[in-house]
Coordinates of C-alpha atoms and ligand atoms in Angstrom, one line a residue:
X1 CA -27.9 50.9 -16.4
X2 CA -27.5 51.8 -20.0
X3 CA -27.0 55.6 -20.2
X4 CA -27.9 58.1 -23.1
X5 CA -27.2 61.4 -24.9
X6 CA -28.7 64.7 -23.2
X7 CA -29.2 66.7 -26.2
X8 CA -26.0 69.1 -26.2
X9 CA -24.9 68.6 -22.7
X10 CA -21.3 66.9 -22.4
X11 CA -23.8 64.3 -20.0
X12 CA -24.9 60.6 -20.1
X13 CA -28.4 60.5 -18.7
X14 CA -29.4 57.2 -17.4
X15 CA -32.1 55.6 -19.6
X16 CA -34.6 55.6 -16.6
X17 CA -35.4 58.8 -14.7
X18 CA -37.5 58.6 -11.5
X19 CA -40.8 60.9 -11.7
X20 CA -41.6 61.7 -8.3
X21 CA -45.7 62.4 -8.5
X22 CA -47.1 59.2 -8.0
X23 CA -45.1 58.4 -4.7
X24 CA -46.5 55.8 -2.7
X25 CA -49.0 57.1 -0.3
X26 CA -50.7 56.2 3.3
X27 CA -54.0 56.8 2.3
X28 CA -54.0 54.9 -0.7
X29 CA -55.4 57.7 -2.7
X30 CA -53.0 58.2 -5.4
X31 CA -50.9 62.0 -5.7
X32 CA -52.2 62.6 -2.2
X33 CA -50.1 65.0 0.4
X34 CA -49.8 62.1 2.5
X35 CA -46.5 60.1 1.1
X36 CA -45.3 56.9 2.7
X37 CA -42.2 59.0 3.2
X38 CA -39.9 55.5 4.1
X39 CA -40.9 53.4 1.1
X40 CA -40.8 56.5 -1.1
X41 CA -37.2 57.2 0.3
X42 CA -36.2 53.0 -0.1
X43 CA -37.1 53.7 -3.8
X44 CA -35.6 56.6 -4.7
X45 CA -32.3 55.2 -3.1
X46 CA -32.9 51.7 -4.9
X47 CA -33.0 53.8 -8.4
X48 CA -30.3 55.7 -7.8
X49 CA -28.2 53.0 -6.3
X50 CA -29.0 51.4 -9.8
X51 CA -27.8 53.8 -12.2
X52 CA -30.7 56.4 -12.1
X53 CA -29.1 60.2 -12.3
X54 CA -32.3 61.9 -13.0
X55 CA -35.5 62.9 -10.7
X56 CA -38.3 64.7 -11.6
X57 CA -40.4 66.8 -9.2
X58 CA -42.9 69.9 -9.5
X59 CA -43.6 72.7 -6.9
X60 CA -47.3 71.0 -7.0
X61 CA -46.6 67.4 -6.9
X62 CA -48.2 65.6 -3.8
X63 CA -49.3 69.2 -2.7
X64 CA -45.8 69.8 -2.0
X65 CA -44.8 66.5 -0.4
X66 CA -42.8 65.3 -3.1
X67 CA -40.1 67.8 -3.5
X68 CA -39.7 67.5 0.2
X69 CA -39.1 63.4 0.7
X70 CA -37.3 63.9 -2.5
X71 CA -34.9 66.5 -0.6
X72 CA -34.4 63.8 1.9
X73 CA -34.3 60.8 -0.2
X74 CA -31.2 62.9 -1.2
X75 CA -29.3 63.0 1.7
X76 CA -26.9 61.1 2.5
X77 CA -24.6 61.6 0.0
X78 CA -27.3 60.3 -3.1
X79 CA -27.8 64.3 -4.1
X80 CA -24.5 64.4 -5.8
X81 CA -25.0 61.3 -7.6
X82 CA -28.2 62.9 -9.6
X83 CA -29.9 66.0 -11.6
X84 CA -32.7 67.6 -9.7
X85 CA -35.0 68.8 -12.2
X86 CA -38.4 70.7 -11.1
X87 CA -41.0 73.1 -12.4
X88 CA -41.7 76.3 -12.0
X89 CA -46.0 76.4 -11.0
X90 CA -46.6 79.4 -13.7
X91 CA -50.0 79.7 -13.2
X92 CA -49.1 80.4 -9.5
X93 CA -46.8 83.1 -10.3
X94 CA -48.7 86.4 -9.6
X95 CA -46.0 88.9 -10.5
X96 CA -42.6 88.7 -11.7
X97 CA -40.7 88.9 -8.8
X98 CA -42.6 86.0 -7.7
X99 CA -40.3 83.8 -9.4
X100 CA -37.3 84.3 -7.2
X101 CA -40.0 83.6 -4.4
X102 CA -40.7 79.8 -5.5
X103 CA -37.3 79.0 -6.5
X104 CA -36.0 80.0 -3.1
X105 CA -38.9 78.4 -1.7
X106 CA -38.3 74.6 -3.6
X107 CA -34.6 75.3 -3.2
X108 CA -35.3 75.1 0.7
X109 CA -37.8 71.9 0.3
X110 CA -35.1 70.2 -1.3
X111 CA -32.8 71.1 0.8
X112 CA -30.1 71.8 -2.5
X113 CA -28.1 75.3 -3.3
X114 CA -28.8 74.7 -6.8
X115 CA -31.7 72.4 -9.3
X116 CA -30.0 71.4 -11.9
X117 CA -32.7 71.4 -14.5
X118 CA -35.4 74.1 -13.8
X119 CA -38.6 73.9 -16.2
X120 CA -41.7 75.7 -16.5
X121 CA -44.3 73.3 -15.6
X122 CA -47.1 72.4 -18.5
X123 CA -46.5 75.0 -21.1
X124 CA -49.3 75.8 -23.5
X125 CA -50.3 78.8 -25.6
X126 CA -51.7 81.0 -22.8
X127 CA -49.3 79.8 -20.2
X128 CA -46.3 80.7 -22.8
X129 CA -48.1 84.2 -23.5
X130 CA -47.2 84.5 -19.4
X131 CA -44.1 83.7 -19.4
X132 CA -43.1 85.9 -22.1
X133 CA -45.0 89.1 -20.8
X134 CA -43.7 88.8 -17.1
X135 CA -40.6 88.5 -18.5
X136 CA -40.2 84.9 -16.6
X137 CA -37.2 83.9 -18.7
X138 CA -35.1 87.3 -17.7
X139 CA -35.7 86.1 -14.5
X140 CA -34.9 82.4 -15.1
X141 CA -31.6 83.4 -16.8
X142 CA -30.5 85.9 -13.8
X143 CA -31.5 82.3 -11.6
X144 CA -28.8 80.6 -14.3
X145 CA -26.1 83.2 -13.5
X146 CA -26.2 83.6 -9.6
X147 CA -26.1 79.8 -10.1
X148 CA -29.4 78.7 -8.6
X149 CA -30.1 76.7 -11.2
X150 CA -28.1 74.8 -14.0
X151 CA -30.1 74.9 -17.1
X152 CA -33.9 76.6 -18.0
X153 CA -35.9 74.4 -19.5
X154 CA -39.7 73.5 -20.3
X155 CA -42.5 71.3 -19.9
X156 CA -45.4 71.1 -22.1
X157 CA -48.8 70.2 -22.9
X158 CA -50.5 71.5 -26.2
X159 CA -50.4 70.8 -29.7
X160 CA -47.3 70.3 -32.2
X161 CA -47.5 73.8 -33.6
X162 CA -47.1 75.9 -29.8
X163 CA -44.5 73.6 -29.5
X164 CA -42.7 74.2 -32.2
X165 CA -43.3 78.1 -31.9
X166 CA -41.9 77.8 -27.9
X167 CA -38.8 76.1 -29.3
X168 CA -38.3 78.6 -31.9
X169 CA -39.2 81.7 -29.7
X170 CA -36.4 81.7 -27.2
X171 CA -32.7 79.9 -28.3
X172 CA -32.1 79.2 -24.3
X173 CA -33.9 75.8 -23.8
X174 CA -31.4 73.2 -23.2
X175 CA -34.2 70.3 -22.7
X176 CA -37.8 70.2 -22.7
X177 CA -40.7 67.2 -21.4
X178 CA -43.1 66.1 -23.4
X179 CA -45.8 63.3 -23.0
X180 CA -45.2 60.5 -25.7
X181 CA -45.7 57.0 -25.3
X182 CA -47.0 54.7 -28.5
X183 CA -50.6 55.7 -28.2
X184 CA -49.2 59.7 -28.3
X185 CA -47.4 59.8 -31.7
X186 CA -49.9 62.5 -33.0
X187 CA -51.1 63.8 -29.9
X188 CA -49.6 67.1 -28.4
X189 CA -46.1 67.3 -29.1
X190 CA -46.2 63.9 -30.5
X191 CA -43.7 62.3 -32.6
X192 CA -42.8 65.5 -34.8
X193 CA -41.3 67.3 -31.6
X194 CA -40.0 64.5 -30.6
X195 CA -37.4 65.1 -33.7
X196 CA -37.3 68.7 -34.1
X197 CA -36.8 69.2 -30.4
X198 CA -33.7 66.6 -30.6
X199 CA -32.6 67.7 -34.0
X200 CA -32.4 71.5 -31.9
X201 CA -29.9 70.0 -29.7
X202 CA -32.4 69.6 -26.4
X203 CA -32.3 66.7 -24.1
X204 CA -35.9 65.2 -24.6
X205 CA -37.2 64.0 -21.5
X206 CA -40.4 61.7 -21.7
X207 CA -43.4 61.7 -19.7
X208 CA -46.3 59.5 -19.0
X209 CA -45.0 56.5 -20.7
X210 CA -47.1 53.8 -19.7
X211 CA -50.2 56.6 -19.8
X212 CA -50.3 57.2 -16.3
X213 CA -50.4 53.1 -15.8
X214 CA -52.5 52.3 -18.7
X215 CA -50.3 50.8 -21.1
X216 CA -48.9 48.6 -18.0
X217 CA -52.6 47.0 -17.3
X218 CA -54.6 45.6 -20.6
X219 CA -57.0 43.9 -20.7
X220 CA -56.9 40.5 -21.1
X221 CA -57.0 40.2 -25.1
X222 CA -53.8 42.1 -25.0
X223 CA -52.4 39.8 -22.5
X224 CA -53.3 37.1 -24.2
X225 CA -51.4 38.0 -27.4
X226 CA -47.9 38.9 -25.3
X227 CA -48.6 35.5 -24.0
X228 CA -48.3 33.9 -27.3
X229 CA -46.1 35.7 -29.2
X230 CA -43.6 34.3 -26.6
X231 CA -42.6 38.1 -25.9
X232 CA -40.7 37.5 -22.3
X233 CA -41.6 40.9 -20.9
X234 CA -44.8 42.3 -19.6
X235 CA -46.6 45.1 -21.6
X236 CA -45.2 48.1 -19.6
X237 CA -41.6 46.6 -20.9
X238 CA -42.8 46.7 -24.2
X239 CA -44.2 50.2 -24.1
X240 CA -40.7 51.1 -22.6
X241 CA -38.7 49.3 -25.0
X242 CA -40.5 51.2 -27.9
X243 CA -39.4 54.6 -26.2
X244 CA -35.6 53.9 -25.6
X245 CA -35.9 52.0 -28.9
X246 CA -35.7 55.9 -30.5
X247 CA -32.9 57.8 -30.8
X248 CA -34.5 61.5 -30.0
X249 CA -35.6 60.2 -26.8
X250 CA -32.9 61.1 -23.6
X251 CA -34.6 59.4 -20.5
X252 CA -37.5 57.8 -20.0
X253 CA -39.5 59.0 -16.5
X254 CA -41.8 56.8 -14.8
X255 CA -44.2 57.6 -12.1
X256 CA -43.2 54.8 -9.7
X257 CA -45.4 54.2 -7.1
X258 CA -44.4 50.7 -5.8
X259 CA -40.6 49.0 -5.3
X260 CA -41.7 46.5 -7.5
X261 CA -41.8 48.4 -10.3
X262 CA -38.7 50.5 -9.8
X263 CA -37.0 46.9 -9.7
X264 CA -39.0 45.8 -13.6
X265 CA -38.0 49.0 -14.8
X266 CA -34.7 49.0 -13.8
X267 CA -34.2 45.8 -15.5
X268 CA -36.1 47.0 -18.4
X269 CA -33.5 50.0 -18.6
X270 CA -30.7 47.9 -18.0
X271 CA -31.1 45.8 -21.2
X272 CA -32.3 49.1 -23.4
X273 CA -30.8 49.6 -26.2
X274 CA -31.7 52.4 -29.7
X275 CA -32.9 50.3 -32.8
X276 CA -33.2 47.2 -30.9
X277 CA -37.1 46.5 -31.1
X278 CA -37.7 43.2 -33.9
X279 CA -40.0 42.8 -36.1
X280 CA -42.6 41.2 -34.0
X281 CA -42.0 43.5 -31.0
X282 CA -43.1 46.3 -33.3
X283 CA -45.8 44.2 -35.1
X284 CA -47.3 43.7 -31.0
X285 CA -46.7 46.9 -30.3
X286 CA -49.3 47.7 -33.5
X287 CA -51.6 45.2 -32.6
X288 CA -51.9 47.2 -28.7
X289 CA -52.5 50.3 -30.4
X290 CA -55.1 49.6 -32.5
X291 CA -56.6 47.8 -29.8
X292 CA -56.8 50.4 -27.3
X293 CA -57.6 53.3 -30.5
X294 CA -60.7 51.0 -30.5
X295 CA -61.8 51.1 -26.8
X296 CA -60.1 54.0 -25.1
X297 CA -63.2 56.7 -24.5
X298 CA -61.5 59.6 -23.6
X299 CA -57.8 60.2 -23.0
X300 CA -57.6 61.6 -19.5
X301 CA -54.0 60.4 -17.9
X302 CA -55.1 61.2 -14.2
X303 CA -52.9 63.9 -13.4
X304 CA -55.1 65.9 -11.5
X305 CA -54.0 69.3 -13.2
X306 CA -58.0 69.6 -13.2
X307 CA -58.5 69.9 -9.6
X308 CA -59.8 71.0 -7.2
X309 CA -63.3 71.7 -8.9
X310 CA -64.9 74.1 -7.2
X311 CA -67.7 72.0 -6.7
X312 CA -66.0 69.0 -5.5
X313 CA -66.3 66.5 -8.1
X314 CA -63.4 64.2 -8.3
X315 CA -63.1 64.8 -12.0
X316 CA -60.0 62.0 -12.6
X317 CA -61.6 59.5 -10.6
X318 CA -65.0 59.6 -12.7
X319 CA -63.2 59.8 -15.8
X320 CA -61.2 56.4 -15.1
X321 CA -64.0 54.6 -13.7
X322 CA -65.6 55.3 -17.7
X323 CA -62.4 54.6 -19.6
X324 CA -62.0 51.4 -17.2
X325 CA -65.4 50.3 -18.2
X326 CA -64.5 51.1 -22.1
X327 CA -61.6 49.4 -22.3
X328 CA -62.7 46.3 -20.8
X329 CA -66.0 46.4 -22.6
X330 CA -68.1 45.9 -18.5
X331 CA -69.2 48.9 -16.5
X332 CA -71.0 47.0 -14.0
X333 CA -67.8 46.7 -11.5
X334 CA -67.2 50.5 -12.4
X335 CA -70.4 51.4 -11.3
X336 CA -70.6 49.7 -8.0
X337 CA -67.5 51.7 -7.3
X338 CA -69.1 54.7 -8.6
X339 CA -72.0 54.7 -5.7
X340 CA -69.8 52.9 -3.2
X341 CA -67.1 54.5 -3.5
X342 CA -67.3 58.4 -4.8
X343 CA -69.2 60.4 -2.0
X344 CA -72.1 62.2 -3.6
X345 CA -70.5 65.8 -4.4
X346 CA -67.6 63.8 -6.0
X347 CA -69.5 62.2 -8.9
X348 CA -69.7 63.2 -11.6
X349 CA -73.7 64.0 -10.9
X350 CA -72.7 67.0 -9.2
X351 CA -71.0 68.8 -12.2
X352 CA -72.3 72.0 -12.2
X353 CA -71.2 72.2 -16.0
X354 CA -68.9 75.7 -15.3
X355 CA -66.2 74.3 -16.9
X356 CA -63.5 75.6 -14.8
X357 CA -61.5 72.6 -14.9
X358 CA -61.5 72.8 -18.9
X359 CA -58.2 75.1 -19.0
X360 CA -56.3 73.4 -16.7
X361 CA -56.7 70.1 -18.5
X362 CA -53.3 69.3 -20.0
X363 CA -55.2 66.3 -22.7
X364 CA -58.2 69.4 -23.3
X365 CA -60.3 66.9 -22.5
X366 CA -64.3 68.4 -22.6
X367 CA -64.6 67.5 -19.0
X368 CA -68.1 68.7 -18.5
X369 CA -69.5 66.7 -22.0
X370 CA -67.4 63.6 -20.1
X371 CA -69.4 64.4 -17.0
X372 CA -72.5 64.2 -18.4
X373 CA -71.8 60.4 -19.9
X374 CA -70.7 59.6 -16.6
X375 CA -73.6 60.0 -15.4
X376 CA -75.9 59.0 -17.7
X377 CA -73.4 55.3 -17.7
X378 CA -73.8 55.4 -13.8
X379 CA -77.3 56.4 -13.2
Ligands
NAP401 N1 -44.9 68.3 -16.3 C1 -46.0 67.7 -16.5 O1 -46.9 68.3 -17.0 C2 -46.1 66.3 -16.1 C3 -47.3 65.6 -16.3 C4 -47.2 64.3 -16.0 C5 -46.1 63.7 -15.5 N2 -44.9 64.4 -15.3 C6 -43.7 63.7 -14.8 O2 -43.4 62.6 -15.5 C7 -43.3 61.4 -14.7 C8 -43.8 60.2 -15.4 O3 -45.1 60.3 -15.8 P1 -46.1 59.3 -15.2 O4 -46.0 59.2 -13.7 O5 -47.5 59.6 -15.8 O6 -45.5 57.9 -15.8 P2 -46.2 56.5 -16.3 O7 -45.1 55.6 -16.3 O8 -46.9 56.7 -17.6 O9 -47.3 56.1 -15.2 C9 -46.9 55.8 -13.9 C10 -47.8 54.6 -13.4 O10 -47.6 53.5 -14.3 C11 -47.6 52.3 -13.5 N3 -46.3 51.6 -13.6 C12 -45.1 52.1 -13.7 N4 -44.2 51.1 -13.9 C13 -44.9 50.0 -13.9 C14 -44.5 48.6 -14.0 N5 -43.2 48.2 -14.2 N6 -45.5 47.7 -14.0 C15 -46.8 48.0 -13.8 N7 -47.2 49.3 -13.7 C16 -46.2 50.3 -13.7 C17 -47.9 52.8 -12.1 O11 -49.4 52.8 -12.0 P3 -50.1 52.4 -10.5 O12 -49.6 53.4 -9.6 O13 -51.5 52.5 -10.9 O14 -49.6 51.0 -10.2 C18 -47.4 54.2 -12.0 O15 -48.1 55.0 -11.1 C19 -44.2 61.8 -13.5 O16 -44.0 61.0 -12.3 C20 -43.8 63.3 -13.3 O17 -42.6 63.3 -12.7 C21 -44.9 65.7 -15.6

């Protein structure tokens, strides 16, 4: 494992963090409660035995399941060989004192005495209002000294300029997680918080840096180009590569839901390395960019921040089955799936256009517009 700097911290992270909220599951269905507990542990343990000293959780990830098999992919003697990090769920928080509440509460699920990175989760303009008017970093910093947690950070989606105002707001952060990947250098934080977050001294942590999976499955004129170029990784590699290629960047998380890929990015991480991209790496790395600017419709990463809608659509699901139709230029499969598949109140024909699921939408995506070409494709 190669291993990086963590902003100010006297710490080498490892170049690969594990990002516990795309677990494998029984059911199939993807951030479901229902993790396949034993492969998720044989993971975790396979990371860490390979160098990995960060994991990522959230109060909300796999409804709670995932800071629980985390807690006991721990055991054993693996928790002091890693960082905990996890989020505080803001938008849960009713009242101030509710902070203690949750702490104590994922403190238990993890079965630790102390998280070594606490953040709160998906910061964005209203969500930082919150914070500061509750007074949810007096709280955080009392957490800091009864030694519940080890350092307060953040993580965020929103544009550039919120996060440059959170960073200059409050001198306490000592790392912060952002989504960037080589399709994100202008989007949200994007490539100018990458640098003034790093130049501040934080750890950057990166999120979603295959997209939630996308960048790790083109289509097959991107294929065909890393074929020729005689590039001897697979496109999720080269999307890596470009990350730890940067010096701002601390550790790269992925959302591992399969041993196979822990094992390629492992490997990946293990042969990482800053300004080590060539020429033609970066040239392909170009060429995927501009092919995806082309065909991407809209730039939902399937997190499921949206959900539940209160009338039952399965916003992600509709929104993929579009943007997998886009990219590969055929909707026909996509809409087989559509009426096969999604039960009736979870298309995207039973969008009652409210709009709830707007604010929660870490990309501020215009769900309900999306939902009406959904249907109209699918009809
Ligand atoms: N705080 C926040 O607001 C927030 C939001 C998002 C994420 N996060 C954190 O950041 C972590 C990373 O984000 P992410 O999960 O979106 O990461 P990601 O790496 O962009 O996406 C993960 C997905 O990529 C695919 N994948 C990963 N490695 C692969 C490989 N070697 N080959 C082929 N496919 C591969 C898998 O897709 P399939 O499962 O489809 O195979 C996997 O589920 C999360 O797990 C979570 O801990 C935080």
């Amino acid at each position: 494992m190669q291993y990086r700097n963590f902003g100010k911290l006297d710490w080498k992270v490892s170049a690969l963090g594990f990002g516990c909220m795309r677990l494998p599951t029984t059911d199939s269905a993807p951030i479901s409660a229902n993790v396949a507990e034993e492969e998720a542990i044989g993971m975790i343990r396979y990371a860490i035995d390979n160098g990995v000293n960060y994991v990522d959780s959230a109060y909300v990830y796999h409804s709670g399941k995932s800071e629980v098999v985390l807690g006991k992919a721990l055991r054993d003697g693996y928790r002091d060989k890693v960082k905990i990090a996890t989020k505080a769920p803001i938008w849960l928080i009713g009242k101030t004192e509710d902070f203690d509440k949750f702490l104590d509460e994922q403190l238990h699920r993890l079965g630790a005495d102390r998280i070594d990175f606490y953040l709160f989760h998906g910061l964005d303009k209203s969500s930082w209002d919150t914070v500061k008017s509750q007074d949810l970093l007096g709280r955080a910093e009392a957490a800091l000294k009864a030694g519940k947690i080890g350092h307060i950070g953040f993580s965020f989606h929103d544009r550039f300029e919120v996060f440059r105002d959170i960073l200059n707001d409050y001198g306490g952060w000592s790392m912060c997680l952002m989504q960037y990947n080589f399709m994100d250098t202008d989007n949200q934080a994007g490539t100018k918080g990458l640098e003034l977050a790093a130049a501040k001294g934080l750890g950057v942590v990166v999120m979603e840096p295959l997209l939630g999976g996308k960048l790790a499955n083109p289509p097959q004129e991107i294929r065909k180009q890393l074929e020729n170029s005689g590039y001897a990784g697979s496109s999720a590699d080269l999307a890596l590569q470009w990350l730890w290629d940067q010096p701002g960047v601390s550790v790269v998380l992925s959302g591992m839901s399969a041993m196979d890929q822990v094992a390629a990015n492992v490997r990946s991480a293990n042969r990482s390395a800053i300004g080590s991209l060539s020429g033609m790496e970066t040239d392909l790395i170009g060429k995927m960019r501009r092919f995806f600017k082309e065909r991407t419709a809209n730039s939902c990463t399937g997190c499921g921040y949206c959900l539940p809608c209160p009338n039952s659509v399965d916003i992600p699901r509709n929104l993929k089955l579009y943007n997998d139709g886009a990219m590969y230029g055929f909707y026909a499969e996509e809409k087989r799936i559509y009426h096969l598949f999604l039960q009736p109140e979870e298309r995207a024909a039973n969008c009652i256009q409210c709009k709830a699921c707007e604010e929660k939408c870490p990309q501020k995506i215009p769900i309900s517009e999306w939902m009406l070409k959904v249907q109209e494709k699918f009809k």
